[in-house]
PDB file of C-alpha atoms in Angstrom:
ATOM      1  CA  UNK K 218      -2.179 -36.085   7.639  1.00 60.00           C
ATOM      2  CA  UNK K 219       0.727 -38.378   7.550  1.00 65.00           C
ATOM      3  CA  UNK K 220       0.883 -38.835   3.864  1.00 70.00           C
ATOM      4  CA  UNK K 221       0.846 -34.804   3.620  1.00 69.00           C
ATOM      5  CA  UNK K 222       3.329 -34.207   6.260  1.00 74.00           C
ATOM      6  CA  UNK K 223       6.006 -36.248   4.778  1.00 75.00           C
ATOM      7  CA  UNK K 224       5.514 -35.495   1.173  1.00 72.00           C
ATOM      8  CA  UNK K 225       5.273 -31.396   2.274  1.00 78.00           C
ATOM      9  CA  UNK K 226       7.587 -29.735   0.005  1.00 80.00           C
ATOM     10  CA  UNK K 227       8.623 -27.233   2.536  1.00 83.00           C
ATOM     11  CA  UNK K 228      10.834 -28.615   5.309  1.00 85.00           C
ATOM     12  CA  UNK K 229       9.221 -29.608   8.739  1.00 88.00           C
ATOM     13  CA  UNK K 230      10.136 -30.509  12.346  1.00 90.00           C
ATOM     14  CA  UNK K 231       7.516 -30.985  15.386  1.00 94.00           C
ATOM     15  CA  UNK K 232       9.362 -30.198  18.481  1.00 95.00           C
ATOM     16  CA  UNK K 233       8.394 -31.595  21.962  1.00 97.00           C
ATOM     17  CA  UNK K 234       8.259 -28.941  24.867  1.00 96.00           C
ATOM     18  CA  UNK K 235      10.302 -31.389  27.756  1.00 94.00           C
ATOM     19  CA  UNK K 236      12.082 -29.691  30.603  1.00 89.00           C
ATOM     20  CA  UNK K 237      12.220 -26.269  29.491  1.00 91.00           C
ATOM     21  CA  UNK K 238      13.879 -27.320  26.518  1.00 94.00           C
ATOM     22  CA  UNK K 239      12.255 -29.304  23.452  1.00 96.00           C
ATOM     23  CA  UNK K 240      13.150 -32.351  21.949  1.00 95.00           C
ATOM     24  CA  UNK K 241      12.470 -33.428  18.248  1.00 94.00           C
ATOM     25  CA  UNK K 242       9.960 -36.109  17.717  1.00 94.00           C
ATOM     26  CA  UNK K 243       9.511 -35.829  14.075  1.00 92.00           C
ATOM     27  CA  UNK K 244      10.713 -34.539  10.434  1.00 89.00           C
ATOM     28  CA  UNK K 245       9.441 -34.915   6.753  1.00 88.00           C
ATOM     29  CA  UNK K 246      11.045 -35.816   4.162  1.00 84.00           C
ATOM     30  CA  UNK K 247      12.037 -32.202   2.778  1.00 80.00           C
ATOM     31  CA  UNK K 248      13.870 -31.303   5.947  1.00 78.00           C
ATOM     32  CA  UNK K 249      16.290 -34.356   5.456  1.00 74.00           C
ATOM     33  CA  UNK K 250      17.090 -32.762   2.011  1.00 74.00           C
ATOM     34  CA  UNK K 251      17.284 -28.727   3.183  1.00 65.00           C
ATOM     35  CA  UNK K 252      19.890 -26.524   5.139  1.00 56.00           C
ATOM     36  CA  UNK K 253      18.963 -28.127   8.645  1.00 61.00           C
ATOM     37  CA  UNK K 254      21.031 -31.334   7.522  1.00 67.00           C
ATOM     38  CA  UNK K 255      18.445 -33.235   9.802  1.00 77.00           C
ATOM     39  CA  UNK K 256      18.095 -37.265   9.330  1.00 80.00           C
ATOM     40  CA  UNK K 257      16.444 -39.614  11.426  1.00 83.00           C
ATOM     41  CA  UNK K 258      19.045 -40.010  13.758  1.00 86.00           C
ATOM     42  CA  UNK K 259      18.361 -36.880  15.160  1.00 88.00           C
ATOM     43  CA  UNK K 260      14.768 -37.943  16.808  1.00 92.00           C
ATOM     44  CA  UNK K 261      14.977 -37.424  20.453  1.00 94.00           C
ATOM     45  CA  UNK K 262      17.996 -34.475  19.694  1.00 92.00           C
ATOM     46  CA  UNK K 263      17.215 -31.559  22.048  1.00 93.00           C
ATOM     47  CA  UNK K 264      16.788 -28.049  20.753  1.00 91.00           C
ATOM     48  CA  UNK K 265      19.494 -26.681  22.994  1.00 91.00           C
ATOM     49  CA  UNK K 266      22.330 -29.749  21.984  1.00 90.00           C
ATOM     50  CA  UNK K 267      21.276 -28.991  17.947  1.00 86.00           C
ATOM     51  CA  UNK K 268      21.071 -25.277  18.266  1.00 83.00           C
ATOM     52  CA  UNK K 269      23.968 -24.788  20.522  1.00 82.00           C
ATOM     53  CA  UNK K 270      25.390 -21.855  18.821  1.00 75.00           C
ATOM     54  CA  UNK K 271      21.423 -19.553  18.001  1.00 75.00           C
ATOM     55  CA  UNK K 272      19.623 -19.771  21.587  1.00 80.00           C
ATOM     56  CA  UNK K 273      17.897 -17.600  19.056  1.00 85.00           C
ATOM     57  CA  UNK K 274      15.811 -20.866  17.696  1.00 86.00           C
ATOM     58  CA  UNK K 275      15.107 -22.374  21.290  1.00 88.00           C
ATOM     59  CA  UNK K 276      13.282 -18.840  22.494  1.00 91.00           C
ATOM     60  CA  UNK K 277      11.727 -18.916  18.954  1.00 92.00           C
ATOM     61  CA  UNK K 278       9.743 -22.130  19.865  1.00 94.00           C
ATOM     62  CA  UNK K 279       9.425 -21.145  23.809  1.00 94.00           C
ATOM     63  CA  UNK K 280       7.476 -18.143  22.438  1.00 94.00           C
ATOM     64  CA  UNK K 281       5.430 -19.988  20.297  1.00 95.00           C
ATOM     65  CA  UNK K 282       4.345 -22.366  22.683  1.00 95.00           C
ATOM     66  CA  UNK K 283       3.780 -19.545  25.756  1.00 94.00           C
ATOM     67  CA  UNK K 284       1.117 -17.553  23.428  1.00 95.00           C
ATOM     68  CA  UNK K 285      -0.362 -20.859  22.077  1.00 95.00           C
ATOM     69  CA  UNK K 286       0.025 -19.110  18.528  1.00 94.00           C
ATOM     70  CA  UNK K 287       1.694 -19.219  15.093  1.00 95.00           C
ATOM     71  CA  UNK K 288       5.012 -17.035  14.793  1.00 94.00           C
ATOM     72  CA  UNK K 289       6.818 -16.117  11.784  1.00 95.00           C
ATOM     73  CA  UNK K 290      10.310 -14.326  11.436  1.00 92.00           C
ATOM     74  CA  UNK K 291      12.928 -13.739   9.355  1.00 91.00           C
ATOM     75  CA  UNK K 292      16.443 -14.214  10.274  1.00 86.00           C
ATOM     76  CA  UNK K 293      19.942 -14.220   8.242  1.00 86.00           C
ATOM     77  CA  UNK K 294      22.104 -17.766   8.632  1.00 79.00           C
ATOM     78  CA  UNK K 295      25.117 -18.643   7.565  1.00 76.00           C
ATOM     79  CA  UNK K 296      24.853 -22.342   5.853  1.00 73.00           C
ATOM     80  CA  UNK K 297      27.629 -24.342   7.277  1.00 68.00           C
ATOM     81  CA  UNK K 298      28.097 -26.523   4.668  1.00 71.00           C
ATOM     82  CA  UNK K 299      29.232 -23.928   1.990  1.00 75.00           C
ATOM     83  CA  UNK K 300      29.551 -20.618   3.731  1.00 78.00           C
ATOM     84  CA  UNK K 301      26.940 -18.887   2.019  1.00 82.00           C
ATOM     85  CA  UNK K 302      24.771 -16.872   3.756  1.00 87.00           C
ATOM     86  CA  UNK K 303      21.122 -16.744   3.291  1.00 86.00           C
ATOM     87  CA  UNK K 304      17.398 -15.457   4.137  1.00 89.00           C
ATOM     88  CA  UNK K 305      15.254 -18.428   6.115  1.00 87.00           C
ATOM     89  CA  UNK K 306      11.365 -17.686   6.762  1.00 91.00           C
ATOM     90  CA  UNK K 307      11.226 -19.403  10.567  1.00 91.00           C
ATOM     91  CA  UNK K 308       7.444 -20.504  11.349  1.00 95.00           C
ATOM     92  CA  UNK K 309       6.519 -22.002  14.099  1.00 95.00           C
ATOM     93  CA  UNK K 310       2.728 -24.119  14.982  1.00 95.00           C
ATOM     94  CA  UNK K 311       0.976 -24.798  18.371  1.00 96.00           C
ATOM     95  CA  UNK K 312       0.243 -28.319  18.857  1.00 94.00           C
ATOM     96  CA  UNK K 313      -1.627 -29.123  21.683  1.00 94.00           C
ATOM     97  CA  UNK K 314      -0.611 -29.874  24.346  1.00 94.00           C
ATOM     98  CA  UNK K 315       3.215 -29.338  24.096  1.00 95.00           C
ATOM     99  CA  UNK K 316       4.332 -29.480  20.729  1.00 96.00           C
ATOM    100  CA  UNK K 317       5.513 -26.818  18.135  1.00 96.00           C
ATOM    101  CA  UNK K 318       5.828 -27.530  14.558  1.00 94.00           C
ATOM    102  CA  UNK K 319       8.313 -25.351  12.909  1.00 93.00           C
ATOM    103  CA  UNK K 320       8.672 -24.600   8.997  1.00 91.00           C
ATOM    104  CA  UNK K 321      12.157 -23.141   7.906  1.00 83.00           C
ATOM    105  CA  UNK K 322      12.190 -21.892   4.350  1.00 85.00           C
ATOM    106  CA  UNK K 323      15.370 -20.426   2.426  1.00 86.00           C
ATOM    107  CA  UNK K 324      13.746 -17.491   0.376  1.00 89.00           C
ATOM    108  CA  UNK K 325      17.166 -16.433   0.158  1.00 89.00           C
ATOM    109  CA  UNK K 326      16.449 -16.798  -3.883  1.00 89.00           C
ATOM    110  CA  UNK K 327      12.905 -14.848  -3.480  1.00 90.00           C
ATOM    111  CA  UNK K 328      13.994 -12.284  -1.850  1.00 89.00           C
ATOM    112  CA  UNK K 329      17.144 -11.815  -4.319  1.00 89.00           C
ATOM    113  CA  UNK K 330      14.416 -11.697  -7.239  1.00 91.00           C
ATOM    114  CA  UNK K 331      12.399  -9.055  -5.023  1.00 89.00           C
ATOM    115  CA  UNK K 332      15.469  -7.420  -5.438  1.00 89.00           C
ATOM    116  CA  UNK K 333      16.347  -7.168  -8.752  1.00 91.00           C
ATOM    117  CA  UNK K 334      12.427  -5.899  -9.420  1.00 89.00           C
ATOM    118  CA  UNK K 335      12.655  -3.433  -7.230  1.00 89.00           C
ATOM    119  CA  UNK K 336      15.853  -1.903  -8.915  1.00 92.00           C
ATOM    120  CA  UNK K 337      14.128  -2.246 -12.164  1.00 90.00           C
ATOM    121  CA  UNK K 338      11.258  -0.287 -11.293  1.00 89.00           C
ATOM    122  CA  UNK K 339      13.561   2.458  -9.787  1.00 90.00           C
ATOM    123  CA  UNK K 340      15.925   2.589 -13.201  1.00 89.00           C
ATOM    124  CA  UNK K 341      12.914   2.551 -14.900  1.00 88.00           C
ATOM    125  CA  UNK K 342      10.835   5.231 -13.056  1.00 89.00           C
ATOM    126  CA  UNK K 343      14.631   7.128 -13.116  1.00 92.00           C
ATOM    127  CA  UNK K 344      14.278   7.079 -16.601  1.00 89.00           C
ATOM    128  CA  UNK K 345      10.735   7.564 -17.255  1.00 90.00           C
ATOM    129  CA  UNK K 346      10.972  10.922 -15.239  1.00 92.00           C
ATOM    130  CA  UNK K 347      13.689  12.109 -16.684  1.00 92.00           C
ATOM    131  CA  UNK K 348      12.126  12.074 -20.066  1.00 92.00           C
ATOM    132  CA  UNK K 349      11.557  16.218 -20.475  1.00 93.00           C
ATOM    133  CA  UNK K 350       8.276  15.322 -22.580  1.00 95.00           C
ATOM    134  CA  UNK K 351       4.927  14.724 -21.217  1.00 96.00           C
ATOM    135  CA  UNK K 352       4.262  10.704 -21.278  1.00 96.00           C
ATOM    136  CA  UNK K 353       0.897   9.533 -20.544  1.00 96.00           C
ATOM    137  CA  UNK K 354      -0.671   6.359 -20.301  1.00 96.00           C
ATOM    138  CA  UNK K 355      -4.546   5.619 -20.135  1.00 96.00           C
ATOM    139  CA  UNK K 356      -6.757   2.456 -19.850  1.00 95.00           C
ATOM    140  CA  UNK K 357      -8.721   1.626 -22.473  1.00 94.00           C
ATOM    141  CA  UNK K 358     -11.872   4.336 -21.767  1.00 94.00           C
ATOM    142  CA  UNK K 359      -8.493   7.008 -22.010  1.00 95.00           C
ATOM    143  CA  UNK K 360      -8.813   7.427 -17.500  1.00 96.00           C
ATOM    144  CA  UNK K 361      -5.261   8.633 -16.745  1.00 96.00           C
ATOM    145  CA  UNK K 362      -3.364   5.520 -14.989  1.00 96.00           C
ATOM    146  CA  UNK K 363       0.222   6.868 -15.026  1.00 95.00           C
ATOM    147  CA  UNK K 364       2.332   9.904 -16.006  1.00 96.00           C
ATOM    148  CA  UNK K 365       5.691  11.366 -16.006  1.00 96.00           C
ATOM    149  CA  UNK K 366       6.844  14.382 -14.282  1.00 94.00           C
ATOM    150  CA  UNK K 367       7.149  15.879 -18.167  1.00 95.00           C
ATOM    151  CA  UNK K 368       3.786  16.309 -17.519  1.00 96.00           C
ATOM    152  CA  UNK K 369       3.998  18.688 -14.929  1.00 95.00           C
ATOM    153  CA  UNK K 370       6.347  21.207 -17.020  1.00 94.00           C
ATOM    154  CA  UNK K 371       4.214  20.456 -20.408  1.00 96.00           C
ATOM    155  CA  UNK K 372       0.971  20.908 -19.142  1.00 97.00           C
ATOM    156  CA  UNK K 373       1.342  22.712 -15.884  1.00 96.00           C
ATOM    157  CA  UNK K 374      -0.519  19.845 -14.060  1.00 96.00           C
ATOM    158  CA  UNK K 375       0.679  18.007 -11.244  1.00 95.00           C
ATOM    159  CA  UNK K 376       0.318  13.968 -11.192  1.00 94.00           C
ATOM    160  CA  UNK K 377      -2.205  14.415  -8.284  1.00 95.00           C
ATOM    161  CA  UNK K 378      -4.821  16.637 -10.410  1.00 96.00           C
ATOM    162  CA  UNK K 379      -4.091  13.822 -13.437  1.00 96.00           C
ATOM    163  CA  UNK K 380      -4.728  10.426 -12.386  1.00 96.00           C
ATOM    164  CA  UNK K 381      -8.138   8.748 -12.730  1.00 95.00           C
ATOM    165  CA  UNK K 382      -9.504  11.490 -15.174  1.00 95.00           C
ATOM    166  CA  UNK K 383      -9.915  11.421 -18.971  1.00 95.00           C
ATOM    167  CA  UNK K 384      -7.386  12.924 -21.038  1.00 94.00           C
ATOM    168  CA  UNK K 385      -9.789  15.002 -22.688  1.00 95.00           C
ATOM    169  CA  UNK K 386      -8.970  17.941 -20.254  1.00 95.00           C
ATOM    170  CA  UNK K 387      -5.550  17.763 -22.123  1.00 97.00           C
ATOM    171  CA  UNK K 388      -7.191  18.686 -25.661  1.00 96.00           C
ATOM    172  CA  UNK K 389      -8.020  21.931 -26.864  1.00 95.00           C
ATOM    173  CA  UNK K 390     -11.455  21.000 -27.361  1.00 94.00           C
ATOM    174  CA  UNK K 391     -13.969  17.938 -27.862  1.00 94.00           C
ATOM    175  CA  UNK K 392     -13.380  17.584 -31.237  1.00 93.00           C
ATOM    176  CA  UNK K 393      -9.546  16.887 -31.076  1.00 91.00           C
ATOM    177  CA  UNK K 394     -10.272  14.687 -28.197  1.00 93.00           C
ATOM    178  CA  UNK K 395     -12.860  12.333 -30.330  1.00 92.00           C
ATOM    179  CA  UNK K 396     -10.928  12.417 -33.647  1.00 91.00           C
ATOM    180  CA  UNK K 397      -7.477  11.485 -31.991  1.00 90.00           C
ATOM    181  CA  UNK K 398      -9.508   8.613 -30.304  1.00 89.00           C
ATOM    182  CA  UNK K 399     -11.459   7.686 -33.129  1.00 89.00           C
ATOM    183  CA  UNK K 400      -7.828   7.661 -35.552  1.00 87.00           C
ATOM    184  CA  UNK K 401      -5.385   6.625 -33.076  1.00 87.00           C
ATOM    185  CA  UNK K 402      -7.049   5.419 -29.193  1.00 87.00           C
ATOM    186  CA  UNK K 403     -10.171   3.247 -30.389  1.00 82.00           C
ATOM    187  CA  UNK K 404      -9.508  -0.372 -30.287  1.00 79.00           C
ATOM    188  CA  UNK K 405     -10.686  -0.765 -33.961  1.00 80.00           C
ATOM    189  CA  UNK K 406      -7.844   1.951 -34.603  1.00 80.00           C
ATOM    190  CA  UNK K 407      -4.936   0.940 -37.068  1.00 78.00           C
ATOM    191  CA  UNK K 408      -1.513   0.918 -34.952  1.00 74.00           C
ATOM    192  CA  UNK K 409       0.813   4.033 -36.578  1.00 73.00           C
ATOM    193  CA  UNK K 410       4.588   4.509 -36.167  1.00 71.00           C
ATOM    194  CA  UNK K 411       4.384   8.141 -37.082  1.00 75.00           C
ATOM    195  CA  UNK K 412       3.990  10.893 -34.828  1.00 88.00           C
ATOM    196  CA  UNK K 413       1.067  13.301 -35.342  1.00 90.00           C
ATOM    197  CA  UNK K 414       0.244  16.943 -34.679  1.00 92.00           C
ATOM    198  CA  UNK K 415      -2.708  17.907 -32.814  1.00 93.00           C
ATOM    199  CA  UNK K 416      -3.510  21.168 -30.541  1.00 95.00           C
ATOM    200  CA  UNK K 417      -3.774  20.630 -26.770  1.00 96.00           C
ATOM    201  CA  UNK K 418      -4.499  22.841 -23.730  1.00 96.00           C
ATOM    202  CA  UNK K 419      -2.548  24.032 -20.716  1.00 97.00           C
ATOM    203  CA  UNK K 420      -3.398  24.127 -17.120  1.00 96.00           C
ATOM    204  CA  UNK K 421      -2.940  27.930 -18.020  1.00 96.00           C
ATOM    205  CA  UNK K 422      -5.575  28.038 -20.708  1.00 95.00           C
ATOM    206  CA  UNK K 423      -3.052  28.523 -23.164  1.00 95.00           C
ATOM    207  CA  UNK K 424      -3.564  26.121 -26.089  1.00 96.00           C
ATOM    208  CA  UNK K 425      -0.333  24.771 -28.044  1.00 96.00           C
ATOM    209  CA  UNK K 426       0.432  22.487 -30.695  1.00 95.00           C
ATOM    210  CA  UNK K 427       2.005  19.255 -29.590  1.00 95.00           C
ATOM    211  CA  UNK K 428       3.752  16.325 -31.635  1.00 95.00           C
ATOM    212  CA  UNK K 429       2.563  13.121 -30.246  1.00 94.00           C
ATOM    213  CA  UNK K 430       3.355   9.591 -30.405  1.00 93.00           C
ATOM    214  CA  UNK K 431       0.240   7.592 -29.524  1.00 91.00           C
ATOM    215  CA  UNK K 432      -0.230   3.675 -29.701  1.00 90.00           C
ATOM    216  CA  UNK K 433      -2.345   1.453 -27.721  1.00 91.00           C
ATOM    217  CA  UNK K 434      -1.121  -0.956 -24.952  1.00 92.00           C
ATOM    218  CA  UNK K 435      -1.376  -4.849 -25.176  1.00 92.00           C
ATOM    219  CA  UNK K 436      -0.736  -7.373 -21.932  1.00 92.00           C
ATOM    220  CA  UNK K 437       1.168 -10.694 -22.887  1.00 90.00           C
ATOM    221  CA  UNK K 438      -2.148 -12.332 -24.288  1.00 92.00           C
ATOM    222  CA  UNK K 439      -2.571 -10.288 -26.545  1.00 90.00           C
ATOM    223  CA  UNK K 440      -5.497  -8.266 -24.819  1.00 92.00           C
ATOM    224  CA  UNK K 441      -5.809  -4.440 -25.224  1.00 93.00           C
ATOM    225  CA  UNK K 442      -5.252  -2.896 -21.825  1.00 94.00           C
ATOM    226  CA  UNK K 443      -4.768   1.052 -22.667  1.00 93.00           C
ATOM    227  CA  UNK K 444      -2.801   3.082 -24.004  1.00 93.00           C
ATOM    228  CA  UNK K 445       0.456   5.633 -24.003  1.00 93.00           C
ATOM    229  CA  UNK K 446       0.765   8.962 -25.499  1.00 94.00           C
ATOM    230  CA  UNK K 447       4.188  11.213 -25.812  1.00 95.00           C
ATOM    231  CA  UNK K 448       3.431  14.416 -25.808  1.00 96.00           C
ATOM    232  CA  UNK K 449       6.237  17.711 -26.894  1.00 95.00           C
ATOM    233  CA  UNK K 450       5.265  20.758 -27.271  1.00 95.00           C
ATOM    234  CA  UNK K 451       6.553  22.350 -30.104  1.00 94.00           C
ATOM    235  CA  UNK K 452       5.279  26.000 -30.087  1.00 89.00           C
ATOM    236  CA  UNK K 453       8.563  27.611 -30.590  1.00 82.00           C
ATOM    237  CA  UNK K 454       9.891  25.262 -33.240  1.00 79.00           C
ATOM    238  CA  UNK K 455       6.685  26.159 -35.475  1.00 76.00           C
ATOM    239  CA  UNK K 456       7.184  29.629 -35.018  1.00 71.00           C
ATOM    240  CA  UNK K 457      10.404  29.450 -37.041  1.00 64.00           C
ATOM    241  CA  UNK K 458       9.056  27.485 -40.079  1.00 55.00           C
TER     242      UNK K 458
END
């Protein structure tokens, strides 16, 4: 346990519960190297003398120890040292009898990347619903896993009535729905850059003729994992050829 404690990566202190305040009996070696600026010297420091200015910290461990349970929060701190302010994951440990060992963690750089992902997936959903034709994308036995809102004003179908079935309720009939897959959607099927022409079917009953792009989907390995289709309905452009 020794060998483990010290060589943690994440920074730890045990904290000694000793008239109603707690004293620190022990550190590892990350939490001489972290935001807490804490050294040896500081064994036998009390809780209230190091955290002088966040009474926040000392109820933190006071709660921990009253339930006899492990407590997590997140709290915003200002690192003295440069200024900067940042995200710390608190956790603190029952010990028997009267000890709490707490873990603080600077995720500041986690949650940043959260973040930036999250903004990402709204530009791109933004963007992907903004698109005025129908985009669908499939898994690899053509089950609807995602579409666009295109969808909605190309087929008359809402997203809801979509997902999890086969696109073949998009088709005009069976046989456009096997020959597309057999030419374009099986996985022995030659990738194509050109768009193609092929007759589909509205909520409505109507059937129309829609230029598609279509091209299977591939994950970073290399593995095919489905497949995309971009559907426009081009009744009223035919009409004038």
């Amino acid at each position: 346990y020794k060998n483990t404690f010290e060589h943690f990566p994440f920074p730890i202190s045990i904290w000694e519960f000793v008239d109603s305040d707690f004293r620190l009996v022990n550190i590892n070696n990350a939490a001489m190297k972290d935001f807490q600026y804490l050294n040896n010297n500081h064994i036998g420091l009390l809780a209230s003398e190091y955290w002088k200015d966040n009474e926040d910290n000392l109820a933190f461990l006071k709660e921990c120890l009253d339930h006899k349970e492990t407590k997590t929060i997140e709290k915003l701190f200002v690192d003295p040292q440069d200024g900067k302010e940042k995200l710390i994951s608190k956790t603190a440990g029952y010990l028997p009898p009267n000890l709490v060992q707490l873990q603080m963690v600077d995720i500041t750089e986690q949650r940043n990347a959260q973040h930036a992902l999250l903004e990402q997936k709204l530009v791109f959903e933004a963007m992907f619903n903004a698109i005025p034709d129908g985009i669908v994308i499939t898994n690899t036995q053509r089950e609807i896993q995602l579409v666009n809102k295109g969808m909605f004003q190309t087929f008359g179908y809402t997203e809801k009535e979509l997902l999890g079935k086969t696109n073949q309720l998009l088709y005009s009939d069976q046989q456009n729905f096997e020959s597309t897959g057999e030419k374009i959607f099986k996985e022995s099927a030659r990738p194509t850059e050109n768009d193609y022409l092929t007759h589909y079917k509205h909520k409505n009953g109507e059937v129309f003729p829609g230029e598609t792009y279509g091209t299977k989907l591939y994950n970073n390995n290399g593995e095919w994992i489905g497949n995309i289709g971009i559907i426009k309905n081009v009744s009223e452009r035919l009409q004038f050829i």
